[in-house]
Coordinates of C-alpha atoms in Angstrom, one line a residue:
M300 CA -7.6 -5.7 -32.1
T301 CA -10.1 -7.3 -29.9
I302 CA -12.5 -4.8 -28.3
V303 CA -14.3 -6.3 -25.2
A304 CA -17.2 -4.8 -23.4
F305 CA -18.5 -4.9 -20.0
T306 CA -22.2 -4.4 -20.0
N307 CA -24.8 -3.8 -17.1
A308 CA -21.5 -2.9 -14.9
R309 CA -21.8 -0.5 -12.0
I310 CA -18.3 1.4 -12.2
C311 CA -17.1 2.7 -9.1
R312 CA -15.5 6.0 -10.1
H313 CA -14.2 8.8 -7.9
G314 CA -15.8 7.4 -4.7
A315 CA -19.2 6.9 -6.1
L316 CA -20.9 4.3 -8.0
L317 CA -22.4 4.7 -11.3
P318 CA -25.7 3.6 -12.8
P319 CA -25.4 0.3 -15.2
S320 CA -23.4 1.1 -18.1
C321 CA -20.7 -0.2 -20.4
L322 CA -16.9 0.0 -20.3
Y323 CA -15.0 -1.0 -23.4
F324 CA -11.2 -2.1 -23.7
D325 CA -8.7 -3.4 -26.0
T326 CA -7.5 -6.9 -25.1
A327 CA -4.1 -6.4 -27.3
E328 CA -3.2 -2.9 -26.0
G329 CA -4.5 -3.8 -22.4
L330 CA -6.3 -0.3 -22.3
I331 CA -9.5 1.4 -21.9
V332 CA -11.0 2.7 -25.2
P333 CA -13.9 4.6 -26.0
P334 CA -17.0 2.9 -27.6
P335 CA -16.1 1.6 -31.0
D336 CA -17.8 2.9 -34.3
S337 CA -17.8 -0.3 -36.4
T338 CA -15.7 -2.9 -34.8
E339 CA -17.1 -6.1 -33.7
V340 CA -17.3 -6.0 -29.9
E341 CA -17.4 -9.5 -27.6
T342 CA -19.6 -8.6 -24.6
I343 CA -19.5 -9.8 -21.2
D344 CA -23.0 -9.1 -19.0
L345 CA -22.0 -8.4 -15.4
Q346 CA -25.4 -8.4 -14.7
N347 CA -25.6 -5.4 -12.4
R348 CA -22.4 -6.2 -10.6
I349 CA -19.7 -3.8 -9.2
L350 CA -16.8 -3.3 -11.7
A351 CA -13.8 -1.4 -9.8
P352 CA -10.4 -0.6 -10.8
A353 CA -7.9 -3.3 -9.6
F354 CA -6.8 -2.8 -6.0
L355 CA -3.4 -1.3 -5.6
E356 CA -1.5 -2.6 -2.2
L357 CA 0.9 0.1 -1.1
Q358 CA 2.1 -1.9 2.1
T359 CA 2.8 -5.7 2.2
N360 CA 5.9 -7.3 3.8
G361 CA 5.0 -10.6 2.3
C362 CA 2.3 -13.5 2.4
I363 CA 1.8 -17.0 1.9
G364 CA 5.2 -18.0 3.4
V365 CA 7.3 -15.3 1.5
H366 CA 8.9 -12.4 3.4
F367 CA 10.5 -9.8 1.1
T368 CA 13.7 -9.5 3.8
S369 CA 14.3 -13.4 3.0
H370 CA 17.0 -14.0 0.2
R371 CA 18.9 -17.2 -0.5
N372 CA 19.3 -16.8 -4.1
D373 CA 18.1 -14.2 -6.8
E374 CA 16.3 -17.1 -8.7
E375 CA 14.5 -18.3 -6.0
Y376 CA 13.7 -14.9 -4.9
V377 CA 12.1 -13.6 -8.2
E378 CA 10.1 -17.0 -8.2
N379 CA 8.8 -15.9 -4.7
L380 CA 7.8 -12.6 -6.2
E381 CA 5.9 -14.3 -8.6
K382 CA 4.1 -16.5 -6.3
V383 CA 3.1 -13.3 -4.2
S384 CA 1.9 -11.6 -7.5
K385 CA -0.4 -14.7 -8.3
W386 CA -2.0 -14.5 -4.8
M387 CA -2.5 -11.1 -4.7
V388 CA -4.7 -11.5 -7.7
T389 CA -7.2 -13.6 -5.9
K390 CA -7.6 -10.6 -3.6
G391 CA -8.4 -8.2 -6.4
V392 CA -4.9 -6.7 -6.4
G393 CA -3.5 -5.5 -9.8
G394 CA -0.4 -3.6 -8.6
W395 CA 1.9 -3.7 -5.3
W396 CA 4.7 -2.2 -3.8
A397 CA 6.7 -4.9 -1.8
T398 CA 7.9 -3.3 1.7
V399 CA 11.2 -3.7 3.1
P400 CA 11.6 -3.1 6.6
T401 CA 14.5 -2.3 8.8
V402 CA 17.2 -4.7 8.3
G403 CA 21.0 -4.8 7.5
K404 CA 22.5 -3.0 4.8
D405 CA 23.7 -6.4 3.5
V406 CA 20.0 -7.3 2.9
Y407 CA 18.9 -4.0 1.3
R408 CA 21.9 -4.6 -1.4
K409 CA 20.5 -8.3 -2.1
V410 CA 16.8 -7.5 -2.3
L411 CA 16.5 -3.9 -3.7
P412 CA 17.6 -4.7 -7.2
L413 CA 15.2 -7.3 -7.7
L414 CA 12.2 -5.3 -6.7
E415 CA 12.3 -3.1 -9.9
P416 CA 8.8 -2.9 -11.4
R417 CA 7.9 -5.7 -13.2
T418 CA 4.8 -7.8 -14.5
F419 CA 4.2 -11.4 -14.1
N420 CA 1.8 -13.8 -16.2
D421 CA -1.6 -14.0 -14.7
G422 CA -0.2 -11.9 -11.6
A423 CA -0.4 -8.5 -10.3
A424 CA 2.4 -6.2 -11.5
L425 CA 5.1 -5.2 -8.8
L426 CA 5.3 -1.8 -8.9
G427 CA 8.9 -1.1 -6.9
A428 CA 9.9 -1.0 -3.3
H429 CA 8.5 0.9 -0.2
C430 CA 11.5 1.1 2.5
E431 CA 10.2 1.4 6.0
G432 CA 13.4 2.0 7.4
P433 CA 16.0 2.1 8.7
F434 CA 15.5 6.2 9.5
L435 CA 13.1 5.4 12.3
N436 CA 12.7 6.2 15.8
A437 CA 13.9 3.6 18.0
S438 CA 11.1 4.5 20.8
K439 CA 8.5 3.7 18.0
K440 CA 10.4 0.8 16.9
G441 CA 7.2 -1.7 16.7
A442 CA 8.2 -4.9 15.4
H443 CA 11.5 -3.4 13.8
N444 CA 15.0 -4.1 15.0
A445 CA 15.9 -0.9 16.9
S446 CA 19.8 -1.9 17.0
L447 CA 19.6 -1.3 12.9
M448 CA 18.0 2.0 12.9
Q449 CA 20.2 5.1 11.7
N450 CA 19.8 8.9 11.6
P451 CA 20.0 10.2 8.1
S452 CA 22.9 12.4 9.4
E453 CA 24.9 9.0 9.8
S454 CA 24.6 7.6 6.3
S455 CA 23.8 8.5 2.6
I456 CA 20.9 6.8 0.7
S457 CA 23.5 4.8 -1.4
G458 CA 25.5 4.1 1.9
T459 CA 22.3 2.5 3.4
Y460 CA 20.7 0.8 0.5
G461 CA 23.5 0.5 -2.0
P462 CA 24.1 1.8 -5.3
S463 CA 20.8 0.5 -6.9
T464 CA 17.9 2.4 -5.7
T465 CA 15.8 3.2 -8.6
S466 CA 13.2 0.4 -7.5
I467 CA 12.6 2.5 -4.3
K468 CA 9.2 4.1 -4.7
L469 CA 8.5 5.1 -1.3
L470 CA 10.2 5.6 1.8
T471 CA 9.1 6.0 5.5
L472 CA 11.1 7.9 7.7
A473 CA 10.9 9.6 11.1
P474 CA 10.8 13.6 10.7
E475 CA 12.5 14.4 14.2
L476 CA 15.4 12.6 13.5
P477 CA 18.8 14.9 12.5
S478 CA 19.1 15.8 8.7
S479 CA 15.6 14.2 8.1
T480 CA 14.1 17.5 6.6
A481 CA 17.1 17.8 4.6
L482 CA 16.9 14.2 3.2
T483 CA 13.1 14.8 2.6
A484 CA 13.8 17.8 0.5
A485 CA 16.5 15.8 -1.6
L486 CA 14.4 12.8 -2.0
T487 CA 11.5 14.4 -3.2
R488 CA 12.9 16.9 -5.5
P489 CA 11.3 16.6 -9.5
S490 CA 14.4 15.1 -10.5
N491 CA 14.3 12.3 -8.1
N492 CA 11.2 9.6 -8.2
F493 CA 10.8 9.1 -4.6
R494 CA 7.8 9.5 -2.3
V495 CA 8.4 10.1 1.4
S496 CA 6.0 9.2 4.0
L497 CA 6.1 9.8 8.0
G498 CA 6.1 6.9 10.4
H499 CA 7.5 5.0 13.5
S500 CA 8.0 8.5 14.8
A501 CA 7.4 10.4 18.0
A502 CA 7.3 13.7 16.0
S503 CA 5.0 16.6 17.2
Y504 CA 2.5 17.9 14.8
A505 CA 4.6 21.2 14.0
T506 CA 7.7 18.7 13.2
G507 CA 5.4 17.0 10.8
L508 CA 4.2 20.3 9.2
V509 CA 8.0 21.1 8.5
A510 CA 8.2 17.7 6.9
L511 CA 5.3 18.4 4.6
R512 CA 6.5 21.6 3.6
A513 CA 9.9 19.9 2.8
G514 CA 8.0 17.6 0.5
A515 CA 6.7 14.4 2.3
T516 CA 3.2 13.4 1.3
C517 CA 1.9 10.7 3.5
L518 CA 1.6 9.2 6.8
T519 CA 2.3 5.6 7.4
H520 CA -0.1 3.2 9.3
V521 CA -1.6 6.3 11.4
F522 CA -2.0 5.6 15.2
N523 CA 0.3 2.7 15.1
A524 CA 4.1 3.3 16.0
M525 CA 3.6 7.2 16.4
E526 CA 2.2 9.2 19.4
P527 CA -1.3 9.0 20.3
L528 CA -3.8 11.6 19.3
H529 CA -4.5 14.1 22.1
H530 CA -6.6 17.2 22.0
R531 CA -3.6 19.5 22.9
T532 CA -0.8 17.7 21.3
P533 CA -2.3 16.1 18.3
G534 CA 1.0 14.6 16.9
L535 CA 1.5 13.4 13.5
A536 CA -2.3 11.8 13.7
G537 CA -3.6 15.4 13.7
L538 CA -2.1 16.2 10.3
I539 CA -4.8 13.9 8.9
A540 CA -7.4 16.9 9.3
S541 CA -5.0 19.6 8.1
S542 CA -6.4 22.0 6.0
P543 CA -4.7 22.7 2.5
T544 CA -2.7 26.0 2.1
Q545 CA -0.5 27.6 -0.4
E546 CA 2.5 26.0 1.0
E547 CA 1.1 22.3 1.3
N548 CA -1.9 19.9 0.7
P549 CA -3.2 17.7 3.4
P550 CA -1.2 14.4 3.6
Y551 CA -2.4 11.2 2.5
F552 CA -2.6 8.6 5.3
S553 CA -2.7 4.8 5.5
L554 CA -4.6 2.9 7.8
I555 CA -4.5 -0.9 8.6
A556 CA -8.2 -1.8 8.5
D557 CA -7.9 -5.5 10.0
G558 CA -9.9 -4.4 13.4
I559 CA -6.7 -5.4 15.3
H560 CA -4.3 -2.5 14.6
L561 CA -7.1 0.0 14.9
H562 CA -10.5 -0.1 16.6
P563 CA -13.4 0.2 13.9
A564 CA -14.5 3.3 15.7
T565 CA -10.8 4.9 15.4
L566 CA -10.6 3.7 11.4
T567 CA -13.8 5.6 11.0
L568 CA -12.7 8.8 12.7
A569 CA -9.7 8.9 10.4
F570 CA -11.5 8.1 7.4
R571 CA -14.2 10.7 8.0
A572 CA -11.5 13.3 8.4
N573 CA -10.4 13.3 4.7
P574 CA -11.6 10.2 2.6
A575 CA -9.9 11.8 -0.5
R576 CA -6.6 11.1 1.1
C577 CA -7.4 7.9 3.0
I578 CA -5.4 4.7 1.8
L579 CA -6.0 1.1 3.2
I580 CA -3.0 -1.1 3.7
T581 CA -2.7 -4.7 5.1
D582 CA 0.8 -4.3 6.2
S583 CA 0.7 -7.9 5.9
I584 CA 3.7 -10.4 6.7
E585 CA 4.6 -14.0 5.4
V586 CA 2.2 -15.6 7.4
A587 CA -0.6 -14.1 5.7
G588 CA -2.5 -17.0 3.7
L589 CA -0.9 -19.6 6.3
P590 CA -2.5 -21.6 9.1
D591 CA -2.6 -20.5 12.7
G592 CA 0.2 -21.4 14.9
L593 CA 3.9 -20.8 15.5
H594 CA 5.9 -19.7 12.9
P595 CA 9.7 -18.9 12.5
G596 CA 10.9 -15.7 12.2
N597 CA 12.7 -13.6 9.4
A598 CA 15.5 -11.1 8.6
Q599 CA 13.4 -8.5 10.4
V600 CA 12.0 -10.5 13.4
A601 CA 14.4 -12.9 14.5
H602 CA 11.9 -14.4 17.2
P603 CA 9.1 -16.8 16.5
Q604 CA 5.6 -15.4 15.3
R605 CA 2.5 -16.6 16.8
K606 CA -0.6 -16.1 14.4
V607 CA -4.2 -16.5 15.5
G608 CA -6.5 -15.4 13.1
S609 CA -5.4 -11.9 11.6
R610 CA -3.4 -11.0 14.7
V611 CA 0.5 -11.9 14.6
T612 CA 2.6 -11.1 17.5
I613 CA 6.1 -12.0 18.6
E614 CA 5.8 -15.2 20.4
G615 CA 5.7 -14.4 24.3
T616 CA 4.9 -10.6 23.9
D617 CA 1.9 -8.6 22.8
T618 CA 4.0 -6.9 20.0
L619 CA 2.1 -6.9 16.9
I620 CA 4.1 -7.6 13.7
G621 CA 1.7 -7.1 10.9
S622 CA -1.5 -8.2 9.7
C623 CA -2.8 -11.5 8.0
C624 CA -5.9 -9.8 6.4
G625 CA -6.4 -9.2 2.3
I626 CA -6.8 -5.9 1.1
D627 CA -10.0 -7.1 0.0
E628 CA -10.9 -7.9 3.3
C629 CA -9.8 -4.0 4.2
V630 CA -12.2 -2.7 1.8
G631 CA -15.2 -4.7 3.3
N632 CA -14.2 -3.7 7.0
L633 CA -14.1 -0.1 6.1
A634 CA -17.7 -0.2 4.6
A635 CA -19.0 -2.3 7.4
W636 CA -17.8 -0.1 10.0
S637 CA -17.8 3.5 8.9
G638 CA -21.0 3.0 7.0
C639 CA -19.6 4.4 3.6
T640 CA -20.4 2.9 0.3
V641 CA -18.2 0.2 -1.2
A642 CA -17.3 2.6 -3.8
E643 CA -15.9 5.2 -1.2
A644 CA -13.9 2.3 0.4
V645 CA -12.7 1.2 -3.0
R646 CA -11.2 4.8 -3.8
C647 CA -9.0 4.1 -0.7
V648 CA -7.1 1.1 -2.5
T649 CA -7.3 2.6 -6.0
E650 CA -7.6 6.3 -6.9
N651 CA -6.2 7.8 -3.7
V652 CA -3.1 5.2 -3.9
A653 CA -2.5 6.0 -7.5
A654 CA -2.9 9.7 -7.0
M655 CA -0.2 9.6 -3.9
M656 CA 2.3 7.7 -5.9
G657 CA 1.9 9.6 -9.3
L658 CA 0.6 6.9 -11.2
L659 CA -3.3 8.3 -11.8
G660 CA -2.6 8.7 -15.5
E661 CA -2.2 4.5 -15.6
R662 CA -4.0 3.1 -12.8
G663 CA -6.8 3.6 -10.1
V664 CA -9.5 5.1 -12.2
L665 CA -11.7 3.4 -14.8
E666 CA -11.4 5.9 -17.6
V667 CA -10.2 6.1 -21.4
G668 CA -6.5 5.5 -21.5
R669 CA -5.9 3.8 -18.2
K670 CA -4.8 0.2 -18.1
A671 CA -7.4 -2.2 -18.4
D672 CA -7.2 -3.6 -14.8
F673 CA -10.4 -4.4 -13.1
V674 CA -11.9 -6.3 -10.2
V675 CA -15.6 -7.6 -10.1
L676 CA -17.3 -7.0 -6.8
G677 CA -20.4 -8.2 -5.0
E678 CA -22.6 -5.9 -3.0
E679 CA -20.3 -5.8 0.4
G680 CA -17.2 -5.4 -1.8
V681 CA -16.4 -9.2 -1.8
V682 CA -14.1 -10.1 -4.9
V683 CA -16.3 -12.1 -7.4
Q684 CA -13.4 -12.4 -10.3
E685 CA -10.7 -10.6 -11.5
T686 CA -9.4 -9.6 -14.8

């Protein structure tokens, strides 16, 4: 057993930055441990730097030329997953869910069995799949293919995704579609391991409440691909300010903090509504990490994609496809634009995500018994090194 101690570390915990202290972990077990009584300890002086849990990326469609709907053969697909996992580490990520948007049934059947949770040497862990579709409202399709969208009443889960669905950990759907409430209730039974989020939807506030009571727990990229927040008809976005009751808790909600999908003032407004339920995502696509220019489409978007900085659109249109920023950039943006602390921003990519996905006992908080999965940050949330 080898015990390592980070000394002079300012630890992010529960949205606060603690005074400099030590944190011990067992390199053999990969777990955070209490201070040992007699075992020799290897020390690493962090020199007052910030020590945070490794980030959790809840929604990414791909990066560095890899899109999770693109499949030529199983071996190449898994190699690409490993390639992504190593790039994720450079952004401070310790775990991620591969988002599979609205595609044909044949694509789901090819890729979902390969997205079971797995680890990679020197890479961030794949924690499963997030299916963003096909049970979405065509009027809020965004960059999705409306012709492939379905009503839950038209097909079963296995009929849509195939017989292998254990990789799916999160499913985004539109709650106003026929049979959505029944599907939400079925998927979120304790015997199942699904989380349901609401998005790509024209649903009203009242319809959203019904979905929350049926078992939905999150809102997907709030303000994007949903009805706008109105002072008399708040829509799904209004749910971020709902109060807890005996029937339901306020939903978690994800925000794309790239400065393109949301204005900084809008991002700040949403974050301040409920920091403990706020989750930052990139919604990145395969051109993240690639040079600016025109890039080919994929199984989701058949048309060429134009990348200019962090903005990506379908060529010849203003339709946003996804983001090209890293999750570390989202953390820095939230802190800079909202005036929150780095620790408050870090909670939105660690503890809040782990809590929503049922992994708080393993990840998301630097406490004894959790995974020894860390990221060292500078004063503005910039990744200094990963462990």
